[in-house]
Amino acid sequence: MQIETRKTTPYSDQKPGTSGLRKKVKVFLQENYLENFVQSVFDTLGDVAGKTLVVGGDGRYLNRQAIQTIIKMSAANGVGRLLIGQGGLMSTPAASCVIRKYKAHGGFVLSASHNPGGPDQDFGIKYNVTNGGPAPENFTDAVYARSRVIDQYKIALAEDVDIDTIGETRLGEMAIQIIDPVSDYAQLMEHLFDFNLIESALKSGAITLSYDAMHAVTGPYAIRILEERLGAPIGSVVNGVPLEDFGGGHPDPNLTHASELANRMFGARAPTLGAASDGDGDRNMIMGSQFFVTPSDSLAVLAANAHLLPGYKEGLRGVARSMPTSQAVDRVAEAMGIECYETPTGWKFFGNLLDARKITLCGEESFGTSSDHVREKDGLWAVLFWLNLIAVRKQSVAEIVREHWRRFGRDYYSRHDYEGMPAEIGAAIIEHLRAQLPGLSGKTFGPYSVRVADDFCYRDPVDGSVSEKQGIRVIFENGARIVIRLSGTGTDGATLRIYLERYERDPAQHGLDPQEALKDLIELAESLSEVKIRTGMSGPTVIT
Ligand code: G16
């Protein structure tokens, strides 16, 4: 095998965001753009001689091509073995599972998650570390620093490798194993949940299911696990064939982008459970017949009921949520006498807590939930959790959630996204909010008196690392909150996210429309941020 060291010049924009480097495909197609980033990862990793790396992606446009580049660069950088999902496919949670199971050194996950795919859309790459989770900030900062000065990369001169046939080949010294991307993950799921119980509920028709894979990576996982193994009728999985452009859709499981599923669940003869996942399979949306479960509520319900499921029957060590996620899970933790940690947005912040065994479950408002079984959020896991829970409790999704509210109270919650504004305007809105923070404490707006107004700063309880400026928080005396931050995953200008939350203990008040229940807070957030005046937008582009 001939290895070539090629000269290159650095790009200045390879700073990973909330979850890896996500850019337009056209950006990635610039000369050596991908190569620079991959070599920066190798240079940061140091000696990888003899080590095993996992490679997989969500199947979007550029996935296969990028994998060939990574194969050749891995061989040139001395990697011992690559485990690659057949066809280049591997969901993000499955990649985490495979890294952990085979004690790999880490892996490349190719995805721009819920962002659309295709030649004019988005691509992404991130590196996951030995624990199977996204690299922590000190690693991604080092990769970024390296990418600013990189002047050469190494690549093997070789033909493309067949990534479609399961089995083992070699490229020079490096072994390449093409693996079934589903089987290790499916085995892990079987270990956590009562598959026999779910199977009999699905086969008898006691539970009916509609799972929308949104033409993204979970199609093969859902068909194998839900239909073939658990006996859900054929057709329970829809849009199950992964496509490079996700069929032109936006593989983001929320009421706006998964409207096909939402319409089915709000229609006549809706199934017991409706669910969808995103591009790379780490997000989930849960619905019951005529009922939408907010991700924050889903996390709280899972925490309150985990002990009913085989994988969690010992109970939970602790739980965690990202800062903008509602405080519903905090109430469950308090009732259970366990710790609830509040982390910045970004799954990577849960890694230390999970590794240190401080928590068992964690989740985010952005449709992500998972547990200590992997180090990523896990869409299909959440669906299986809900299936198992419905089968045990023999109640509908709506009944389970309403009963939860009666016990713990309801945290009305909504997120308003203002997408695609010019980056300078997004930054100016945040600066404008920061400037107001010192004067906000103690101020009263109607029924809301400000208790704390700050820019969230997180000190990791395990390694002491500090992450500053993680979002503007306005917390009121009655526990209501407004949180405002800029998205770290978009590729078009800036997206401003406004998160709104208020607690309602009185069961007689649990039936309101969240937009109605949060009306005062929505108006206040819009006035504090001046979002409409500064952008000229008449309202949010997505409401979840
Ligand atoms: C990523 C992160 C999540 C985060 C989400 C939204 O998810 O892993 O932790 O909540 O982005 O981030 P932002 O608000 O910065 O856009 P995914 O599914 O895109 O990998």
mmCIF file with all atom_site columns, N, CA and C in Angstrom, residues 431-490:
data_model
loop_
_atom_site.group_PDB
_atom_site.id
_atom_site.type_symbol
_atom_site.label_atom_id
_atom_site.label_alt_id
_atom_site.label_comp_id
_atom_site.label_asym_id
_atom_site.label_entity_id
_atom_site.label_seq_id
_atom_site.pdbx_PDB_ins_code
_atom_site.Cartn_x
_atom_site.Cartn_y
_atom_site.Cartn_z
_atom_site.occupancy
_atom_site.B_iso_or_equiv
_atom_site.pdbx_formal_charge
_atom_site.auth_seq_id
_atom_site.auth_comp_id
_atom_site.auth_asym_id
_atom_site.auth_atom_id
_atom_site.pdbx_PDB_model_num
ATOM 1   N N  . GLU A 1 431 ? -26.442 39.654 22.696 1.00 0.00 ? 431 GLU A N  1
ATOM 2   C CA . GLU A 1 431 ? -25.714 40.734 23.386 1.00 0.00 ? 431 GLU A CA 1
ATOM 3   C C  . GLU A 1 431 ? -26.686 41.688 24.077 1.00 0.00 ? 431 GLU A C  1
ATOM 4   N N  . HIS A 1 432 ? -27.779 41.984 23.381 1.00 0.00 ? 432 HIS A N  1
ATOM 5   C CA . HIS A 1 432 ? -28.812 42.877 23.929 1.00 0.00 ? 432 HIS A CA 1
ATOM 6   C C  . HIS A 1 432 ? -29.394 42.263 25.212 1.00 0.00 ? 432 HIS A C  1
ATOM 7   N N  . LEU A 1 433 ? -29.622 40.958 25.189 1.00 0.00 ? 433 LEU A N  1
ATOM 8   C CA . LEU A 1 433 ? -30.155 40.282 26.383 1.00 0.00 ? 433 LEU A CA 1
ATOM 9   C C  . LEU A 1 433 ? -29.121 40.295 27.509 1.00 0.00 ? 433 LEU A C  1
ATOM 10  N N  . ARG A 1 434 ? -27.874 40.007 27.153 1.00 0.00 ? 434 ARG A N  1
ATOM 11  C CA . ARG A 1 434 ? -26.815 39.995 28.185 1.00 0.00 ? 434 ARG A CA 1
ATOM 12  C C  . ARG A 1 434 ? -26.726 41.342 28.883 1.00 0.00 ? 434 ARG A C  1
ATOM 13  N N  . ALA A 1 435 ? -26.853 42.398 28.077 1.00 0.00 ? 435 ALA A N  1
ATOM 14  C CA . ALA A 1 435 ? -26.725 43.741 28.652 1.00 0.00 ? 435 ALA A CA 1
ATOM 15  C C  . ALA A 1 435 ? -27.833 44.015 29.665 1.00 0.00 ? 435 ALA A C  1
ATOM 16  N N  . GLN A 1 436 ? -28.984 43.366 29.487 1.00 0.00 ? 436 GLN A N  1
ATOM 17  C CA . GLN A 1 436 ? -30.116 43.620 30.405 1.00 0.00 ? 436 GLN A CA 1
ATOM 18  C C  . GLN A 1 436 ? -30.019 42.815 31.697 1.00 0.00 ? 436 GLN A C  1
ATOM 19  N N  . LEU A 1 437 ? -29.193 41.761 31.701 1.00 0.00 ? 437 LEU A N  1
ATOM 20  C CA . LEU A 1 437 ? -29.223 40.813 32.825 1.00 0.00 ? 437 LEU A CA 1
ATOM 21  C C  . LEU A 1 437 ? -29.042 41.471 34.199 1.00 0.00 ? 437 LEU A C  1
ATOM 22  N N  . PRO A 1 438 ? -28.049 42.360 34.358 1.00 0.00 ? 438 PRO A N  1
ATOM 23  C CA . PRO A 1 438 ? -27.834 42.903 35.705 1.00 0.00 ? 438 PRO A CA 1
ATOM 24  C C  . PRO A 1 438 ? -29.060 43.629 36.248 1.00 0.00 ? 438 PRO A C  1
ATOM 25  N N  . GLY A 1 439 ? -29.841 44.255 35.360 1.00 0.00 ? 439 GLY A N  1
ATOM 26  C CA . GLY A 1 439 ? -30.995 45.027 35.808 1.00 0.00 ? 439 GLY A CA 1
ATOM 27  C C  . GLY A 1 439 ? -32.268 44.202 35.990 1.00 0.00 ? 439 GLY A C  1
ATOM 28  N N  . LEU A 1 440 ? -32.250 42.942 35.578 1.00 0.00 ? 440 LEU A N  1
ATOM 29  C CA . LEU A 1 440 ? -33.505 42.175 35.583 1.00 0.00 ? 440 LEU A CA 1
ATOM 30  C C  . LEU A 1 440 ? -33.880 41.599 36.947 1.00 0.00 ? 440 LEU A C  1
ATOM 31  N N  . SER A 1 441 ? -32.872 41.233 37.735 1.00 0.00 ? 441 SER A N  1
ATOM 32  C CA . SER A 1 441 ? -33.166 40.597 39.021 1.00 0.00 ? 441 SER A CA 1
ATOM 33  C C  . SER A 1 441 ? -34.073 41.461 39.870 1.00 0.00 ? 441 SER A C  1
ATOM 34  N N  . GLY A 1 442 ? -35.112 40.850 40.412 1.00 0.00 ? 442 GLY A N  1
ATOM 35  C CA . GLY A 1 442 ? -36.011 41.589 41.297 1.00 0.00 ? 442 GLY A CA 1
ATOM 36  C C  . GLY A 1 442 ? -37.123 42.311 40.553 1.00 0.00 ? 442 GLY A C  1
ATOM 37  N N  . LYS A 1 443 ? -37.006 42.442 39.236 1.00 0.00 ? 443 LYS A N  1
ATOM 38  C CA . LYS A 1 443 ? -38.051 43.139 38.460 1.00 0.00 ? 443 LYS A CA 1
ATOM 39  C C  . LYS A 1 443 ? -39.310 42.284 38.392 1.00 0.00 ? 443 LYS A C  1
ATOM 40  N N  . THR A 1 444 ? -40.451 42.935 38.276 1.00 0.00 ? 444 THR A N  1
ATOM 41  C CA . THR A 1 444 ? -41.704 42.192 38.206 1.00 0.00 ? 444 THR A CA 1
ATOM 42  C C  . THR A 1 444 ? -42.432 42.508 36.895 1.00 0.00 ? 444 THR A C  1
ATOM 43  N N  . PHE A 1 445 ? -42.905 41.443 36.243 1.00 0.00 ? 445 PHE A N  1
ATOM 44  C CA . PHE A 1 445 ? -43.700 41.587 35.021 1.00 0.00 ? 445 PHE A CA 1
ATOM 45  C C  . PHE A 1 445 ? -45.030 40.879 35.276 1.00 0.00 ? 445 PHE A C  1
ATOM 46  N N  . GLY A 1 446 ? -46.075 41.613 35.567 1.00 0.00 ? 446 GLY A N  1
ATOM 47  C CA . GLY A 1 446 ? -47.363 40.991 35.906 1.00 0.00 ? 446 GLY A CA 1
ATOM 48  C C  . GLY A 1 446 ? -47.167 40.003 37.053 1.00 0.00 ? 446 GLY A C  1
ATOM 49  N N  . PRO A 1 447 ? -47.600 38.746 36.874 1.00 0.00 ? 447 PRO A N  1
ATOM 50  C CA . PRO A 1 447 ? -47.474 37.782 37.965 1.00 0.00 ? 447 PRO A CA 1
ATOM 51  C C  . PRO A 1 447 ? -46.047 37.239 38.119 1.00 0.00 ? 447 PRO A C  1
ATOM 52  N N  . TYR A 1 448 ? -45.129 37.688 37.280 1.00 0.00 ? 448 TYR A N  1
ATOM 53  C CA . TYR A 1 448 ? -43.792 37.090 37.263 1.00 0.00 ? 448 TYR A CA 1
ATOM 54  C C  . TYR A 1 448 ? -42.728 38.029 37.841 1.00 0.00 ? 448 TYR A C  1
ATOM 55  N N  . SER A 1 449 ? -42.113 37.605 38.963 1.00 0.00 ? 449 SER A N  1
ATOM 56  C CA . SER A 1 449 ? -41.000 38.380 39.528 1.00 0.00 ? 449 SER A CA 1
ATOM 57  C C  . SER A 1 449 ? -39.706 37.620 39.270 1.00 0.00 ? 449 SER A C  1
ATOM 58  N N  . VAL A 1 450 ? -38.721 38.327 38.757 1.00 0.00 ? 450 VAL A N  1
ATOM 59  C CA . VAL A 1 450 ? -37.469 37.667 38.373 1.00 0.00 ? 450 VAL A CA 1
ATOM 60  C C  . VAL A 1 450 ? -36.654 37.312 39.620 1.00 0.00 ? 450 VAL A C  1
ATOM 61  N N  . ARG A 1 451 ? -36.334 36.032 39.747 1.00 0.00 ? 451 ARG A N  1
ATOM 62  C CA . ARG A 1 451 ? -35.490 35.590 40.863 1.00 0.00 ? 451 ARG A CA 1
ATOM 63  C C  . ARG A 1 451 ? -34.018 35.578 40.437 1.00 0.00 ? 451 ARG A C  1
ATOM 64  N N  . VAL A 1 452 ? -33.749 35.036 39.258 1.00 0.00 ? 452 VAL A N  1
ATOM 65  C CA . VAL A 1 452 ? -32.375 34.967 38.745 1.00 0.00 ? 452 VAL A CA 1
ATOM 66  C C  . VAL A 1 452 ? -32.402 35.335 37.267 1.00 0.00 ? 452 VAL A C  1
ATOM 67  N N  . ALA A 1 453 ? -31.439 36.143 36.847 1.00 0.00 ? 453 ALA A N  1
ATOM 68  C CA . ALA A 1 453 ? -31.263 36.400 35.412 1.00 0.00 ? 453 ALA A CA 1
ATOM 69  C C  . ALA A 1 453 ? -29.775 36.275 35.134 1.00 0.00 ? 453 ALA A C  1
ATOM 70  N N  . ASP A 1 454 ? -29.398 35.277 34.342 1.00 0.00 ? 454 ASP A N  1
ATOM 71  C CA . ASP A 1 454 ? -27.956 35.072 34.111 1.00 0.00 ? 454 ASP A CA 1
ATOM 72  C C  . ASP A 1 454 ? -27.703 34.394 32.768 1.00 0.00 ? 454 ASP A C  1
ATOM 73  N N  . ASP A 1 455 ? -26.427 34.200 32.493 1.00 0.00 ? 455 ASP A N  1
ATOM 74  C CA . ASP A 1 455 ? -26.013 33.441 31.313 1.00 0.00 ? 455 ASP A CA 1
ATOM 75  C C  . ASP A 1 455 ? -25.475 32.137 31.893 1.00 0.00 ? 455 ASP A C  1
ATOM 76  N N  . PHE A 1 456 ? -26.112 31.028 31.565 1.00 0.00 ? 456 PHE A N  1
ATOM 77  C CA . PHE A 1 456 ? -25.836 29.767 32.258 1.00 0.00 ? 456 PHE A CA 1
ATOM 78  C C  . PHE A 1 456 ? -24.365 29.357 32.136 1.00 0.00 ? 456 PHE A C  1
ATOM 79  N N  . CYS A 1 457 ? -23.808 29.045 33.292 1.00 0.00 ? 457 CYS A N  1
ATOM 80  C CA . CYS A 1 457 ? -22.417 28.588 33.339 1.00 0.00 ? 457 CYS A CA 1
ATOM 81  C C  . CYS A 1 457 ? -22.417 27.222 34.025 1.00 0.00 ? 457 CYS A C  1
ATOM 82  N N  . TYR A 1 458 ? -21.767 26.255 33.416 1.00 0.00 ? 458 TYR A N  1
ATOM 83  C CA . TYR A 1 458 ? -21.794 24.881 33.942 1.00 0.00 ? 458 TYR A CA 1
ATOM 84  C C  . TYR A 1 458 ? -20.406 24.473 34.425 1.00 0.00 ? 458 TYR A C  1
ATOM 85  N N  . ARG A 1 459 ? -20.397 23.961 35.628 1.00 0.00 ? 459 ARG A N  1
ATOM 86  C CA . ARG A 1 459 ? -19.159 23.388 36.144 1.00 0.00 ? 459 ARG A CA 1
ATOM 87  C C  . ARG A 1 459 ? -19.383 21.891 36.230 1.00 0.00 ? 459 ARG A C  1
ATOM 88  N N  . ASP A 1 460 ? -18.650 21.119 35.437 1.00 0.00 ? 460 ASP A N  1
ATOM 89  C CA . ASP A 1 460 ? -18.838 19.669 35.403 1.00 0.00 ? 460 ASP A CA 1
ATOM 90  C C  . ASP A 1 460 ? -18.486 19.088 36.770 1.00 0.00 ? 460 ASP A C  1
ATOM 91  N N  . PRO A 1 461 ? -19.438 18.388 37.409 1.00 0.00 ? 461 PRO A N  1
ATOM 92  C CA . PRO A 1 461 ? -19.168 17.896 38.763 1.00 0.00 ? 461 PRO A CA 1
ATOM 93  C C  . PRO A 1 461 ? -18.132 16.773 38.793 1.00 0.00 ? 461 PRO A C  1
ATOM 94  N N  . VAL A 1 462 ? -17.794 16.220 37.629 1.00 0.00 ? 462 VAL A N  1
ATOM 95  C CA . VAL A 1 462 ? -16.837 15.114 37.621 1.00 0.00 ? 462 VAL A CA 1
ATOM 96  C C  . VAL A 1 462 ? -15.414 15.615 37.378 1.00 0.00 ? 462 VAL A C  1
ATOM 97  N N  . ASP A 1 463 ? -15.224 16.403 36.319 1.00 0.00 ? 463 ASP A N  1
ATOM 98  C CA . ASP A 1 463 ? -13.837 16.821 36.033 1.00 0.00 ? 463 ASP A CA 1
ATOM 99  C C  . ASP A 1 463 ? -13.594 18.309 36.310 1.00 0.00 ? 463 ASP A C  1
ATOM 100 N N  . GLY A 1 464 ? -14.621 19.005 36.779 1.00 0.00 ? 464 GLY A N  1
ATOM 101 C CA . GLY A 1 464 ? -14.423 20.398 37.167 1.00 0.00 ? 464 GLY A CA 1
ATOM 102 C C  . GLY A 1 464 ? -14.329 21.367 36.007 1.00 0.00 ? 464 GLY A C  1
ATOM 103 N N  . SER A 1 465 ? -14.439 20.874 34.756 1.00 0.00 ? 465 SER A N  1
ATOM 104 C CA . SER A 1 465 ? -14.320 21.793 33.624 1.00 0.00 ? 465 SER A CA 1
ATOM 105 C C  . SER A 1 465 ? -15.508 22.766 33.610 1.00 0.00 ? 465 SER A C  1
ATOM 106 N N  . VAL A 1 466 ? -15.239 23.961 33.104 1.00 0.00 ? 466 VAL A N  1
ATOM 107 C CA . VAL A 1 466 ? -16.258 25.009 33.148 1.00 0.00 ? 466 VAL A CA 1
ATOM 108 C C  . VAL A 1 466 ? -16.663 25.391 31.727 1.00 0.00 ? 466 VAL A C  1
ATOM 109 N N  . SER A 1 467 ? -17.967 25.440 31.459 1.00 0.00 ? 467 SER A N  1
ATOM 110 C CA . SER A 1 467 ? -18.469 25.888 30.156 1.00 0.00 ? 467 SER A CA 1
ATOM 111 C C  . SER A 1 467 ? -19.337 27.113 30.395 1.00 0.00 ? 467 SER A C  1
ATOM 112 N N  . GLU A 1 468 ? -18.912 28.228 29.822 1.00 0.00 ? 468 GLU A N  1
ATOM 113 C CA . GLU A 1 468 ? -19.612 29.489 30.068 1.00 0.00 ? 468 GLU A CA 1
ATOM 114 C C  . GLU A 1 468 ? -20.553 29.837 28.920 1.00 0.00 ? 468 GLU A C  1
ATOM 115 N N  . LYS A 1 469 ? -21.399 30.824 29.174 1.00 0.00 ? 469 LYS A N  1
ATOM 116 C CA . LYS A 1 469 ? -22.283 31.397 28.144 1.00 0.00 ? 469 LYS A CA 1
ATOM 117 C C  . LYS A 1 469 ? -23.103 30.333 27.425 1.00 0.00 ? 469 LYS A C  1
ATOM 118 N N  . GLN A 1 470 ? -23.810 29.544 28.203 1.00 0.00 ? 470 GLN A N  1
ATOM 119 C CA . GLN A 1 470 ? -24.571 28.431 27.636 1.00 0.00 ? 470 GLN A CA 1
ATOM 120 C C  . GLN A 1 470 ? -26.058 28.746 27.491 1.00 0.00 ? 470 GLN A C  1
ATOM 121 N N  . GLY A 1 471 ? -26.417 29.999 27.580 1.00 0.00 ? 471 GLY A N  1
ATOM 122 C CA . GLY A 1 471 ? -27.816 30.366 27.355 1.00 0.00 ? 471 GLY A CA 1
ATOM 123 C C  . GLY A 1 471 ? -28.309 31.350 28.397 1.00 0.00 ? 471 GLY A C  1
ATOM 124 N N  . ILE A 1 472 ? -29.136 32.299 27.939 1.00 0.00 ? 472 ILE A N  1
ATOM 125 C CA . ILE A 1 472 ? -29.698 33.319 28.837 1.00 0.00 ? 472 ILE A CA 1
ATOM 126 C C  . ILE A 1 472 ? -30.862 32.694 29.600 1.00 0.00 ? 472 ILE A C  1
ATOM 127 N N  . ARG A 1 473 ? -30.822 32.832 30.937 1.00 0.00 ? 473 ARG A N  1
ATOM 128 C CA . ARG A 1 473 ? -31.923 32.293 31.746 1.00 0.00 ? 473 ARG A CA 1
ATOM 129 C C  . ARG A 1 473 ? -32.593 33.438 32.490 1.00 0.00 ? 473 ARG A C  1
ATOM 130 N N  . VAL A 1 474 ? -33.903 33.479 32.423 1.00 0.00 ? 474 VAL A N  1
ATOM 131 C CA . VAL A 1 474 ? -34.659 34.384 33.295 1.00 0.00 ? 474 VAL A CA 1
ATOM 132 C C  . VAL A 1 474 ? -35.579 33.466 34.097 1.00 0.00 ? 474 VAL A C  1
ATOM 133 N N  . ILE A 1 475 ? -35.270 33.341 35.391 1.00 0.00 ? 475 ILE A N  1
ATOM 134 C CA . ILE A 1 475 ? -36.015 32.408 36.245 1.00 0.00 ? 475 ILE A CA 1
ATOM 135 C C  . ILE A 1 475 ? -36.859 33.228 37.212 1.00 0.00 ? 475 ILE A C  1
ATOM 136 N N  . PHE A 1 476 ? -38.129 32.888 37.293 1.00 0.00 ? 476 PHE A N  1
ATOM 137 C CA . PHE A 1 476 ? -39.047 33.666 38.122 1.00 0.00 ? 476 PHE A CA 1
ATOM 138 C C  . PHE A 1 476 ? -39.268 32.993 39.478 1.00 0.00 ? 476 PHE A C  1
ATOM 139 N N  . GLU A 1 477 ? -39.800 33.802 40.406 1.00 0.00 ? 477 GLU A N  1
ATOM 140 C CA . GLU A 1 477 ? -40.018 33.305 41.777 1.00 0.00 ? 477 GLU A CA 1
ATOM 141 C C  . GLU A 1 477 ? -40.904 32.068 41.802 1.00 0.00 ? 477 GLU A C  1
ATOM 142 N N  . ASN A 1 478 ? -41.877 31.998 40.888 1.00 0.00 ? 478 ASN A N  1
ATOM 143 C CA . ASN A 1 478 ? -42.799 30.857 40.889 1.00 0.00 ? 478 ASN A CA 1
ATOM 144 C C  . ASN A 1 478 ? -42.260 29.660 40.100 1.00 0.00 ? 478 ASN A C  1
ATOM 145 N N  . GLY A 1 479 ? -40.985 29.710 39.720 1.00 0.00 ? 479 GLY A N  1
ATOM 146 C CA . GLY A 1 479 ? -40.364 28.580 39.021 1.00 0.00 ? 479 GLY A CA 1
ATOM 147 C C  . GLY A 1 479 ? -40.477 28.650 37.510 1.00 0.00 ? 479 GLY A C  1
ATOM 148 N N  . ALA A 1 480 ? -41.316 29.574 36.998 1.00 0.00 ? 480 ALA A N  1
ATOM 149 C CA . ALA A 1 480 ? -41.421 29.719 35.538 1.00 0.00 ? 480 ALA A CA 1
ATOM 150 C C  . ALA A 1 480 ? -40.069 30.182 34.987 1.00 0.00 ? 480 ALA A C  1
ATOM 151 N N  . ARG A 1 481 ? -39.823 29.894 33.712 1.00 0.00 ? 481 ARG A N  1
ATOM 152 C CA . ARG A 1 481 ? -38.527 30.270 33.124 1.00 0.00 ? 481 ARG A CA 1
ATOM 153 C C  . ARG A 1 481 ? -38.682 30.706 31.672 1.00 0.00 ? 481 ARG A C  1
ATOM 154 N N  . ILE A 1 482 ? -37.823 31.630 31.297 1.00 0.00 ? 482 ILE A N  1
ATOM 155 C CA . ILE A 1 482 ? -37.596 31.920 29.881 1.00 0.00 ? 482 ILE A CA 1
ATOM 156 C C  . ILE A 1 482 ? -36.107 31.644 29.649 1.00 0.00 ? 482 ILE A C  1
ATOM 157 N N  . VAL A 1 483 ? -35.819 30.850 28.632 1.00 0.00 ? 483 VAL A N  1
ATOM 158 C CA . VAL A 1 483 ? -34.423 30.592 28.281 1.00 0.00 ? 483 VAL A CA 1
ATOM 159 C C  . VAL A 1 483 ? -34.255 30.974 26.817 1.00 0.00 ? 483 VAL A C  1
ATOM 160 N N  . ILE A 1 484 ? -33.171 31.656 26.520 1.00 0.00 ? 484 ILE A N  1
ATOM 161 C CA . ILE A 1 484 ? -32.928 32.050 25.125 1.00 0.00 ? 484 ILE A CA 1
ATOM 162 C C  . ILE A 1 484 ? -31.470 31.749 24.768 1.00 0.00 ? 484 ILE A C  1
ATOM 163 N N  . ARG A 1 485 ? -31.293 31.063 23.636 1.00 0.00 ? 485 ARG A N  1
ATOM 164 C CA . ARG A 1 485 ? -29.928 30.782 23.186 1.00 0.00 ? 485 ARG A CA 1
ATOM 165 C C  . ARG A 1 485 ? -29.914 30.627 21.658 1.00 0.00 ? 485 ARG A C  1
ATOM 166 N N  . LEU A 1 486 ? -28.718 30.645 21.110 1.00 0.00 ? 486 LEU A N  1
ATOM 167 C CA . LEU A 1 486 ? -28.578 30.408 19.680 1.00 0.00 ? 486 LEU A CA 1
ATOM 168 C C  . LEU A 1 486 ? -28.301 28.939 19.458 1.00 0.00 ? 486 LEU A C  1
ATOM 169 N N  . SER A 1 487 ? -28.904 28.378 18.437 1.00 0.00 ? 487 SER A N  1
ATOM 170 C CA . SER A 1 487 ? -28.647 26.978 18.097 1.00 0.00 ? 487 SER A CA 1
ATOM 171 C C  . SER A 1 487 ? -27.192 26.799 17.690 1.00 0.00 ? 487 SER A C  1
ATOM 172 N N  . GLY A 1 488 ? -26.647 25.652 18.019 1.00 0.00 ? 488 GLY A N  1
ATOM 173 C CA . GLY A 1 488 ? -25.283 25.327 17.591 1.00 0.00 ? 488 GLY A CA 1
ATOM 174 C C  . GLY A 1 488 ? -25.266 24.229 16.553 1.00 0.00 ? 488 GLY A C  1
ATOM 175 N N  . THR A 1 489 ? -26.400 23.985 15.894 1.00 0.00 ? 489 THR A N  1
ATOM 176 C CA . THR A 1 489 ? -26.428 22.899 14.912 1.00 0.00 ? 489 THR A CA 1
ATOM 177 C C  . THR A 1 489 ? -26.854 23.348 13.518 1.00 0.00 ? 489 THR A C  1
ATOM 178 N N  . GLY A 1 490 ? -27.334 24.563 13.393 1.00 0.00 ? 490 GLY A N  1
ATOM 179 C CA . GLY A 1 490 ? -27.842 25.004 12.083 1.00 0.00 ? 490 GLY A CA 1
ATOM 180 C C  . GLY A 1 490 ? -26.693 25.313 11.127 1.00 0.00 ? 490 GLY A C  1
#
